[in-house]
Amino acid sequence: MCGIVAYIGKRSAYPVIVKGLKRLEYRGYDSAGIALLNEDLNIYKKQGKVAQLEEFTIGKDLSGSIGIGHTRWATHGEPCDKNAHPHRSSNGKLAMIHNGIIENYTQLKGELLKKGYEFESDTDTEVLLKFIEDIQKNNQCPLEEAVRIALKRVVGAYVIILLDKDNPDTLIAARKGSPLVIGIGKGEHFLASDASPIIEYTKEVVYVNDYELAIVKADELILKNLGNEKVTPFIQKLDMELAAIEKGGYDHFMLKEINEQPDTIHDCLRGRLDAQHFNIRMAGIDKNIDKLINAQRIMIVACGTSWHAGLVAEYIIEDLCRIPVEVEYASEFRYRNPVIHPGDVIIAISQSGETADTMVAIEKAKEQGAVILGIVNQVGSSIARISDAGAYTHAGPEIGVASTKAFTAQLAVLTMVAMKIAESKGTLNSDKFKHLVQELNAIPEKVPAILAKSNELKALAEKYKDARDFLFLGRGLNFPVALEGALKLKEISYIHAEGYPAAEMKHGPIALVDENLPVVFVATKDAYYEKIVSNIQEIKARKGKVIAIVSEGDDVITKMVDDYFEVPEADETVAPMLSVIPLQLLAYYVGVAKGLDVDKPRNLAKSVTVE
Ligand code: F6R
């Protein structure tokens, strides 16, 4: 979703900002723009990719060592040049970029229209900018003061950054609900939606908090709250290398990230799972272990792929810990009136740590006394900071829009959390605990065997790429894996795909089955094996084409189906970390075979910072 970059310092701002916008392309966007301040305030914006903006700016005045840039993911108004950011104030002196949504913009726009303001775009951003301009004009106050007054009236989520022709040495930024990171260089500052545009210049960053205003000069950073009191910036060191956000020889980030999974799962387990001494140490969980073992129930809130990880966790926690678990879409949870008792544990799962629905859901639960555990990938992100405790997934930056390595890392963390609670609670006997420790520890070594056979999935992708629909079926822990397989395929290949519990199929979806429908069964060896064999027969009896993900050495299903892919055997508790990988690869190769932009599928955003 919208990406913002700004620079102030000695360098030429244009190349820094354009490079930064390219680093943020993974977030998903439909137009891009830049404003540069020299003697003039020049604004250039274009629908389409950053490359099109670059083309558009050829031959234009690109001088200036202060500037702001933006990639827009349309919310208010269609994607087009006029709706792209930055926007310009009526007096021509201010330019502003914005990430988020101003919910009361209609009301503010009404007030401004009455005062004679005119609007060039359909955006809420232009409304906020002109609202700030109006306050500045009426109060004859500095821009910083006008921003503060304006934001007290604004309902919604935002990060804004303003350029002011009258103050060419200062950027004003503010945030509520959307992310803003400030990189601190020597005599220069870099502002961005996340650390990826900053990392090659400096590793010292400040994560701006909600309701904070940043007054940024080349050699000075002042943070204030909306009450105009100074706040001491908390400078953190980025634990990230530039290589982590580059493709490293792969055709796509998605393929790179799928292939990174032996390492990312290993990194996630490292220092936590001690297979030699059969021990699990997770600081955030250990500190809260009493609350966890005494919880009357656990609620998991998340969206999309992270929600699928939550469903896997539901099966595992209920099985191992005997604690009831409910898994909720964060977007539903936040708007209904959920019953939350003080002491209830809420687990929020999020790769980006910035998903607006998940963030608001946990804020709401926190107000009602729930304990919030965040399972988050992006270090320093909003959800990580709102949570009472938690565990990072340590999968490294995920740039491909489709979540892959973050999902398996989420499963690894959630499995450890469940095992830790169960061990402390006494619901898991020592032999089973030891067995699971070994099984989990062995996962990173088993993944390469799957990756080594990628060509088989490429061939399957060629064979089935023209299908109109797909059905993904699984039982038990393989049911959420089936859901995840369907989600991956639809977002990357635009083929309609549905995931279902295999037994539920006969209550409706079986009507879809004919010789044209590929049905993917996630059918590894587990307690449901015999049952899923019957489900496969039901599909074959109706001439459906069956592709099965099976355990190595399977000699029953492999004889019944049209195509199969073998994954190494593993205990069913940890098997989803393996069985999902062929589904990720299948989606990837179908997308590639169809010539699609797999890293940036249409309409999707990596970090969904609006509701
Ligand atoms: C799917 C995907 C999305 C995200 C969802 C939640 O591949 O990436 O479904 O999983 O938008 O995002 P996070 O985990 O960042 O909260």
XYZ file of C-alpha atoms and ligand atoms in Angstrom:
627
model
C 0.000 0.000 0.000
C 1.109 3.647 -0.367
C 4.821 4.129 0.057
C 6.431 7.345 1.173
C 10.015 8.517 0.929
C 11.512 11.883 1.775
C 15.022 13.258 1.936
C 16.731 16.291 3.370
C 20.505 16.804 3.341
C 23.379 17.590 1.017
C 22.750 15.075 -1.741
C 20.548 15.576 -4.728
C 17.142 14.462 -3.412
C 15.749 13.102 -6.698
C 17.894 9.944 -7.084
C 17.581 9.101 -3.395
C 13.807 9.390 -3.534
C 13.369 7.530 -6.830
C 15.567 4.672 -5.624
C 13.622 4.635 -2.364
C 10.297 4.496 -4.194
C 11.592 1.522 -6.183
C 12.513 -0.229 -2.960
C 8.931 0.304 -1.818
C 7.382 -0.959 -5.062
C 6.715 -4.303 -3.402
C 4.064 -2.674 -1.234
C 1.782 -2.389 -4.290
C 0.762 0.883 -5.984
C -0.765 2.368 -9.095
C 0.843 5.803 -9.465
C 3.917 7.657 -8.304
C 5.004 11.218 -7.723
C 7.729 13.432 -6.392
C 8.085 17.038 -5.193
C 11.434 18.804 -5.117
C 12.206 22.151 -3.602
C 14.804 24.551 -4.976
C 13.835 28.140 -5.842
C 10.641 26.556 -7.133
C 8.445 23.832 -5.785
C 8.354 21.299 -8.623
C 5.858 18.461 -8.547
C 5.924 15.573 -11.035
C 3.434 12.713 -10.887
C 2.245 9.933 -13.129
C -0.115 7.020 -13.149
C 1.768 3.730 -13.464
C 5.139 2.559 -12.280
C 8.060 4.569 -10.901
C 9.846 3.887 -14.224
C 7.105 5.851 -15.989
C 7.592 8.725 -13.577
C 11.317 8.647 -14.340
C 10.589 8.812 -18.066
C 8.223 11.712 -17.486
C 10.842 13.687 -15.569
C 13.502 13.469 -18.296
C 14.609 16.994 -19.164
C 12.772 18.537 -16.206
C 14.274 20.511 -13.351
C 15.240 17.838 -10.830
C 17.495 19.930 -8.634
C 17.047 20.289 -4.901
C 18.350 18.553 -1.839
C 15.004 18.369 -0.108
C 12.076 16.434 -1.500
C 9.195 14.038 -0.949
C 8.071 11.044 -3.016
C 5.079 8.751 -2.999
C 3.643 5.608 -4.509
C -0.148 5.603 -4.322
C -2.531 2.687 -3.892
C -5.879 4.190 -4.773
C -8.487 4.580 -2.052
C -10.302 7.872 -2.764
C -10.488 8.400 -6.494
C -9.312 6.230 -9.367
C -5.634 5.754 -10.184
C -4.702 8.668 -12.484
C -2.190 11.502 -12.703
C -4.306 14.079 -10.894
C -5.003 11.794 -7.926
C -1.345 10.830 -7.544
C 0.628 12.468 -4.739
C 2.209 14.924 -3.894
C -0.615 17.436 -3.832
C -0.101 21.178 -3.879
C -1.797 23.755 -1.671
C -3.937 26.519 -3.217
C -1.276 29.143 -2.539
C 1.270 26.910 -4.284
C 3.645 26.940 -1.340
C 3.026 23.560 0.244
C 3.304 20.026 -1.100
C 2.138 16.973 0.800
C 2.211 13.177 0.581
C -0.022 10.932 2.653
C -0.408 7.268 3.466
C -3.666 6.264 5.146
C -7.286 7.370 5.048
C -8.895 10.547 6.365
C -12.315 9.275 7.377
C -13.969 12.669 7.946
C -12.667 14.165 4.710
C -16.163 14.753 3.288
C -17.036 16.987 6.202
C -13.714 18.860 5.997
C -14.097 19.223 2.243
C -17.597 20.656 2.707
C -16.233 23.324 5.052
C -13.420 24.188 2.650
C -15.739 24.350 -0.374
C -17.873 26.890 1.471
C -14.768 29.003 1.970
C -14.102 28.940 -1.758
C -11.329 26.316 -1.957
C -11.164 24.375 -5.187
C -9.976 20.806 -5.599
C -7.997 19.321 -8.430
C -8.199 15.708 -7.292
C -10.702 13.322 -5.709
C -8.411 12.519 -2.803
C -8.777 12.875 0.931
C -5.114 13.963 0.909
C -5.761 17.182 -0.973
C -8.554 17.933 1.490
C -6.228 17.506 4.460
C -3.548 19.642 2.819
C -5.967 22.494 2.124
C -7.391 22.166 5.626
C -3.871 22.652 6.997
C -3.331 25.569 4.609
C -6.560 27.192 5.763
C -5.603 26.883 9.425
C -2.199 28.397 8.716
C -3.790 31.279 6.852
C -6.413 31.998 9.522
C -4.051 31.725 12.475
C -0.997 33.208 10.776
C 0.969 30.470 12.491
C 3.966 28.341 11.518
C 3.207 25.250 9.450
C 4.095 22.969 12.354
C 1.384 24.618 14.485
C -1.178 24.396 11.671
C -0.453 20.679 11.225
C -0.904 20.086 14.937
C -4.256 21.899 15.018
C -5.452 20.110 11.887
C -4.544 16.651 13.129
C -6.576 17.142 16.277
C -9.652 17.312 14.032
C -8.718 14.492 11.724
C -10.375 11.101 12.081
C -8.498 8.263 10.423
C -5.023 6.947 9.882
C -2.158 8.789 8.322
C 1.439 9.457 7.766
C 1.930 12.844 6.167
C 5.040 14.674 5.061
C 4.991 18.311 3.976
C 7.370 20.514 2.033
C 7.068 24.250 2.576
C 8.449 26.797 0.120
C 8.735 29.354 2.927
C 10.860 26.952 5.003
C 13.102 25.229 2.493
C 15.281 23.669 5.179
C 12.540 21.740 6.989
C 10.292 18.742 6.438
C 7.251 18.343 8.687
C 5.959 14.811 9.200
C 3.320 13.250 11.416
C 1.875 9.833 12.004
C -1.110 8.047 13.393
C -1.758 4.425 12.529
C 0.493 4.221 9.453
C 4.221 3.549 9.626
C 7.003 6.134 9.481
C 10.719 5.460 9.917
C 13.365 8.179 9.986
C 16.943 7.282 9.089
C 19.625 9.400 10.690
C 22.644 10.131 8.522
C 25.493 12.584 8.901
C 23.913 15.939 8.138
C 20.996 14.265 6.386
C 17.731 12.492 7.149
C 15.766 9.881 5.237
C 12.062 9.333 5.870
C 10.165 6.281 4.631
C 7.309 3.860 5.188
C 9.780 1.170 6.140
C 13.505 0.748 6.434
C 14.155 -0.614 2.914
C 14.795 2.797 1.246
C 17.014 3.796 4.179
C 19.213 0.755 4.773
C 21.905 1.599 2.208
C 22.551 5.008 3.760
C 22.325 4.451 7.501
C 21.448 1.819 10.065
C 20.362 4.303 12.736
C 16.634 4.800 12.694
C 13.808 6.238 14.739
C 10.333 4.707 14.489
C 7.919 7.601 14.907
C 5.011 6.821 17.238
C 1.333 7.586 16.803
C 0.377 11.206 17.496
C 3.957 12.382 17.067
C 5.103 15.184 14.818
C 8.621 15.277 13.375
C 10.331 18.519 12.481
C 13.217 17.381 10.318
C 16.163 19.491 9.172
C 19.362 18.205 7.560
C 21.186 18.106 10.886
C 18.368 18.121 13.400
C 15.413 15.912 14.258
C 12.819 17.167 16.716
C 9.910 14.980 17.748
C 6.879 16.484 19.466
C 3.542 15.159 20.584
C 0.303 16.826 19.539
C 0.438 18.785 22.819
C 3.597 20.505 21.466
C 5.864 18.834 24.036
C 9.219 17.542 22.887
C 9.681 13.761 22.865
C 13.162 12.214 22.962
C 13.734 10.220 19.757
C 14.551 6.581 20.491
C 17.332 5.671 18.090
C 17.541 1.998 17.129
C 20.071 0.039 15.055
C 18.656 -1.772 12.040
C 19.457 -5.461 12.045
C 19.155 -5.841 8.264
C 21.551 -6.051 5.333
C 21.020 -4.569 1.874
C 21.281 -8.048 0.296
C 18.127 -9.044 2.134
C 16.063 -6.635 0.057
C 17.643 -7.452 -3.319
C 16.822 -10.333 -5.669
C 20.221 -11.999 -5.411
C 20.146 -13.634 -8.854
C 16.571 -14.947 -8.685
C 14.016 -13.952 -11.324
C 11.564 -12.847 -8.681
C 11.513 -12.020 -4.993
C 8.804 -14.636 -4.520
C 11.077 -17.397 -5.819
C 13.972 -16.115 -3.744
C 11.827 -16.052 -0.637
C 10.443 -19.549 -1.222
C 14.008 -20.782 -1.614
C 15.136 -19.017 1.537
C 12.882 -21.153 3.708
C 15.500 -23.640 4.937
C 17.360 -20.631 6.343
C 14.399 -18.608 7.526
C 12.860 -21.529 9.437
C 16.280 -22.271 10.869
C 16.741 -18.605 11.889
C 13.370 -18.655 13.509
C 14.237 -21.738 15.602
C 17.791 -20.643 16.372
C 18.418 -19.695 19.957
C 14.918 -20.830 20.895
C 14.653 -24.522 20.156
C 17.441 -26.380 21.924
C 17.231 -29.867 20.464
C 20.213 -31.092 22.470
C 18.653 -30.376 25.838
C 15.017 -30.619 24.723
C 14.268 -27.094 25.723
C 12.407 -24.126 24.253
C 13.346 -20.615 25.317
C 11.294 -17.662 24.101
C 11.812 -14.604 26.271
C 8.464 -12.938 25.530
C 6.551 -16.173 26.096
C 8.542 -17.270 29.146
C 7.787 -13.967 30.897
C 4.076 -14.410 30.346
C 3.858 -18.152 30.770
C 1.545 -17.964 33.824
C -0.948 -15.855 31.906
C -0.777 -18.306 29.029
C -1.235 -21.508 30.976
C -4.070 -19.976 32.998
C -5.854 -18.498 29.985
C -9.473 -19.639 29.774
C -9.219 -19.243 26.048
C -6.946 -17.862 23.375
C -8.180 -15.738 20.495
C -6.086 -15.368 17.379
C -6.607 -12.332 15.149
C -5.001 -11.906 11.755
C -5.730 -11.422 8.052
C -5.015 -13.415 4.897
C -2.076 -15.784 5.024
C -1.412 -14.870 8.647
C -4.982 -15.914 9.418
C -4.222 -19.300 7.858
C -1.222 -19.605 10.171
C -3.658 -18.839 12.993
C -5.904 -21.716 11.908
C -2.955 -24.115 11.985
C -2.145 -22.804 15.466
C -5.724 -23.402 16.593
C -5.423 -27.103 15.801
C -2.025 -27.367 17.480
C -2.803 -25.344 20.631
C -6.101 -27.102 21.270
C -4.460 -30.473 20.734
C -1.345 -29.888 22.814
C -2.481 -27.364 25.418
C -6.163 -28.190 25.843
C -7.055 -24.486 25.773
C -9.992 -23.409 23.595
C -8.874 -21.276 20.678
C -10.886 -19.011 18.391
C -9.415 -17.685 15.177
C -10.880 -14.433 13.930
C -10.496 -12.276 10.870
C -9.218 -9.043 12.400
C -11.538 -7.040 10.157
C -14.601 -8.794 11.615
C -13.352 -8.890 15.176
C -12.760 -5.139 15.330
C -16.302 -4.220 14.314
C -18.379 -6.765 16.133
C -18.784 -6.615 19.854
C -16.603 -9.529 20.945
C -16.806 -10.845 24.472
C -13.381 -10.350 25.981
C -12.596 -11.090 29.593
C -9.612 -9.600 31.386
C -6.894 -12.219 31.152
C -7.993 -13.563 27.780
C -4.983 -13.993 25.584
C -5.065 -12.535 22.078
C -2.418 -13.653 19.632
C -2.002 -11.198 16.747
C -0.183 -12.611 13.734
C 1.198 -10.278 11.099
C 4.098 -10.337 8.690
C 4.205 -6.575 8.164
C 3.148 -5.635 11.668
C 1.254 -2.756 10.075
C -2.039 -4.311 8.944
C -4.636 -1.742 9.970
C -7.401 -4.220 10.825
C -5.146 -6.357 13.000
C -3.761 -3.322 14.752
C -7.154 -1.869 15.622
C -8.445 -5.294 16.690
C -5.708 -5.684 19.273
C -5.998 -2.089 20.468
C -9.651 -2.806 21.139
C -8.913 -6.073 22.952
C -6.175 -4.418 24.985
C -8.572 -1.738 26.198
C -10.743 -4.566 27.551
C -7.927 -6.143 29.528
C -6.732 -8.856 27.164
C -3.068 -9.820 27.092
C -1.691 -9.289 23.586
C 0.998 -11.514 22.116
C 2.332 -10.338 18.765
C 3.803 -12.823 16.299
C 5.324 -10.366 13.876
C 8.012 -10.397 11.205
C 8.795 -6.720 10.739
C 10.952 -5.610 13.641
C 9.854 -2.364 15.295
C 6.503 -2.359 13.490
C 3.310 -0.980 15.019
C 1.793 -4.332 16.025
C 5.058 -5.420 17.630
C 5.070 -2.244 19.656
C 1.421 -2.352 20.723
C 1.714 -5.988 21.883
C 2.390 -6.751 25.557
C 4.830 -9.458 24.538
C 5.504 -11.691 21.622
C 8.006 -13.299 19.352
C 9.475 -12.108 16.105
C 9.428 -14.592 13.237
C 12.893 -13.533 11.984
C 12.138 -14.414 8.358
C 13.869 -11.256 7.116
C 12.264 -8.716 4.780
C 9.546 -10.243 2.613
C 9.307 -8.247 -0.607
C 7.162 -10.474 -2.860
C 3.572 -9.448 -2.260
C 2.493 -13.036 -1.703
C 3.527 -14.173 1.724
C 5.646 -17.337 1.658
C 8.617 -17.503 4.004
C 6.767 -15.413 6.577
C 4.040 -18.080 6.703
C 6.369 -20.980 7.463
C 8.191 -18.845 10.039
C 4.845 -18.020 11.664
C 4.086 -21.739 11.841
C 7.476 -22.413 13.420
C 6.952 -19.755 16.093
C 3.362 -20.745 16.813
C 4.336 -24.411 17.135
C 7.025 -23.478 19.652
C 4.568 -21.298 21.576
C 2.087 -24.181 21.737
C 4.773 -26.643 22.820
C 6.036 -24.243 25.461
C 2.567 -23.702 26.941
C 1.770 -27.417 26.813
C 5.014 -28.370 28.489
C 4.546 -25.802 31.263
C 0.907 -26.739 31.710
C 1.659 -30.448 31.822
C -0.653 -31.339 28.936
C 2.147 -32.769 26.824
C 4.060 -35.762 28.086
C 7.802 -35.641 28.024
C 8.225 -38.248 25.285
C 5.862 -36.463 22.912
C 7.514 -33.128 23.745
C 10.948 -34.558 22.927
C 9.641 -36.135 19.756
C 8.164 -32.800 18.603
C 11.375 -30.955 19.433
C 13.242 -33.336 17.142
C 10.634 -33.141 14.419
C 10.588 -29.353 14.474
C 14.349 -29.184 14.545
C 14.529 -31.388 11.445
C 12.256 -29.201 9.301
C 14.948 -26.859 7.870
C 16.901 -29.933 6.701
C 13.847 -31.386 4.963
C 12.901 -28.305 2.931
C 15.787 -28.529 0.385
C 14.455 -31.901 -0.831
C 11.252 -30.124 -1.868
C 13.035 -27.186 -3.468
C 15.293 -29.542 -5.412
C 12.237 -30.889 -7.220
C 10.868 -27.480 -8.252
C 10.953 -28.606 -11.878
C 8.186 -31.125 -11.182
C 5.982 -28.261 -10.028
C 6.974 -26.187 -13.019
C 5.808 -29.026 -15.262
C 2.523 -29.289 -13.341
C 2.073 -25.546 -13.707
C 2.475 -25.826 -17.502
C -0.037 -28.668 -17.577
C -2.739 -26.937 -15.543
C -2.143 -23.239 -16.192
C -5.183 -22.844 -18.422
C -7.663 -24.225 -15.904
C -10.429 -21.769 -15.071
C -10.889 -22.906 -11.473
C -9.030 -24.959 -8.897
C -10.191 -26.651 -5.723
C -7.791 -27.227 -2.814
C -8.782 -29.776 -0.193
C -7.280 -30.990 3.057
C -8.294 -32.311 6.456
C -7.051 -31.504 9.931
C -3.888 -29.418 9.823
C -3.840 -29.811 6.060
C -7.122 -27.909 5.763
C -5.531 -24.481 6.481
C -2.683 -25.516 4.171
C -5.278 -26.112 1.436
C -6.738 -22.652 2.106
C -3.273 -21.151 1.829
C -2.616 -23.026 -1.439
C -5.834 -21.628 -2.909
C -5.014 -18.094 -1.768
C -1.517 -18.268 -3.245
C -2.807 -19.500 -6.586
C -5.545 -16.912 -6.923
C -3.381 -13.945 -5.993
C -0.457 -14.907 -8.223
C -2.179 -16.468 -11.249
C -5.644 -14.811 -11.082
C -7.162 -18.292 -11.420
C -10.232 -18.717 -9.276
C -9.343 -21.153 -6.500
C -11.200 -22.282 -3.425
C -9.925 -24.067 -0.365
C -12.205 -26.391 1.563
C -12.068 -29.020 4.267
C -12.024 -32.202 2.187
C -15.041 -33.746 3.885
C -17.087 -30.570 3.514
C -16.719 -30.824 -0.249
C -19.719 -33.097 -0.570
C -21.919 -30.437 1.025
C -21.632 -28.188 -2.002
C -18.382 -27.769 -3.927
C -18.569 -31.308 -5.345
C -21.105 -29.876 -7.780
C -18.201 -28.115 -9.483
C -16.284 -31.300 -10.178
C -15.944 -32.408 -13.780
C -13.095 -33.423 -16.082
C -11.951 -29.800 -16.310
C -11.522 -29.112 -12.613
C -8.081 -29.689 -11.086
C -8.439 -30.618 -7.428
C -5.340 -30.346 -5.270
C -5.388 -32.632 -2.250
C -2.995 -31.989 0.611
C -2.836 -35.619 1.646
C 0.295 -36.262 3.668
C 0.384 -39.172 6.148
C -1.607 -38.196 9.232
C -4.533 -39.330 11.346
C -6.937 -38.534 8.502
C -5.100 -40.436 5.826
C -7.740 -43.153 5.233
C -10.476 -40.549 5.156
C -8.740 -38.421 2.590
C -8.189 -41.481 0.401
C -11.974 -41.817 0.288
C -12.367 -38.131 -0.548
C -9.951 -38.549 -3.454
C -11.988 -41.484 -4.721
C -15.118 -39.347 -4.602
C -13.452 -36.814 -6.891
C -12.019 -39.443 -9.229
C -15.446 -41.054 -9.514
C -16.665 -37.739 -10.940
C -13.773 -37.448 -13.403
C -12.044 -34.616 -11.548
C -8.309 -34.214 -12.155
C -6.471 -34.866 -8.894
C -3.054 -33.491 -7.968
C -1.956 -34.791 -4.572
C 0.705 -33.594 -2.171
C 1.736 -36.817 -0.463
C 4.363 -38.098 1.940
C 7.459 -39.711 0.455
C 6.911 -43.409 -0.246
C 3.110 -43.162 -0.443
C 1.949 -46.115 -2.511
C -1.802 -45.751 -2.217
C -2.717 -42.236 -3.262
C 0.038 -42.080 -5.863
C -1.709 -44.926 -7.716
C -5.084 -43.208 -7.730
C -4.313 -39.683 -8.840
C -3.394 -37.889 -12.050
C -0.333 -36.187 -10.601
C 1.428 -36.130 -7.289
C 4.304 -34.440 -5.505
C 6.119 -36.070 -2.613
C 7.269 -34.213 0.483
C 9.485 -35.676 3.211
C 7.666 -37.395 6.046
C 7.179 -35.431 9.251
C 5.003 -35.519 12.354
C 1.629 -34.075 11.401
C 2.062 -31.179 13.880
C 4.989 -29.784 11.917
C 4.114 -31.141 8.456
C 2.289 -27.977 7.246
C 5.678 -26.220 7.071
C 6.608 -28.732 4.368
C 3.333 -29.397 2.565
C 2.691 -25.717 1.885
C 5.949 -25.239 -0.031
C 4.929 -27.157 -3.190
C 1.729 -25.107 -3.227
C 3.736 -21.882 -3.083
C 5.874 -23.116 -5.975
C 2.874 -24.287 -7.986
C 1.288 -20.826 -7.683
C 4.586 -19.184 -8.578
C 5.129 -21.270 -11.705
C 1.524 -20.899 -12.902
C 1.897 -17.104 -12.536
C 5.175 -17.164 -14.463
C 3.748 -19.473 -17.156
C 0.920 -16.985 -17.640
C 3.398 -14.132 -17.962
C 2.149 -12.318 -14.881
C 3.963 -9.995 -12.512
C 4.193 -12.460 -9.629
C 5.961 -10.088 -7.258
C 3.363 -7.377 -7.687
C 0.021 -8.953 -8.541
C -2.671 -6.543 -9.651
C -4.675 -4.715 -6.976
C -2.704 -6.206 -4.105
C -0.616 -4.414 -1.530
C 2.030 -5.897 0.703
C 1.201 -3.883 3.738
C -2.513 -3.243 4.079
C -2.470 -0.064 6.104
C -6.063 0.922 5.383
C -9.115 -0.962 6.554
C -1.210 -13.267 1.022
C -0.857 -12.123 1.817
C -1.916 -11.437 2.586
C -1.397 -11.090 3.981
C -2.422 -10.238 4.746
C -1.973 -9.954 6.163
O -0.107 -13.781 0.335
O 0.276 -11.725 1.842
O -3.057 -12.204 2.658
O -1.121 -12.266 4.662
O -2.629 -9.034 4.071
O -0.777 -9.267 6.188
P 0.142 -9.225 7.467
O 0.605 -10.595 7.749
O 1.249 -8.301 7.098
O -0.702 -8.684 8.584
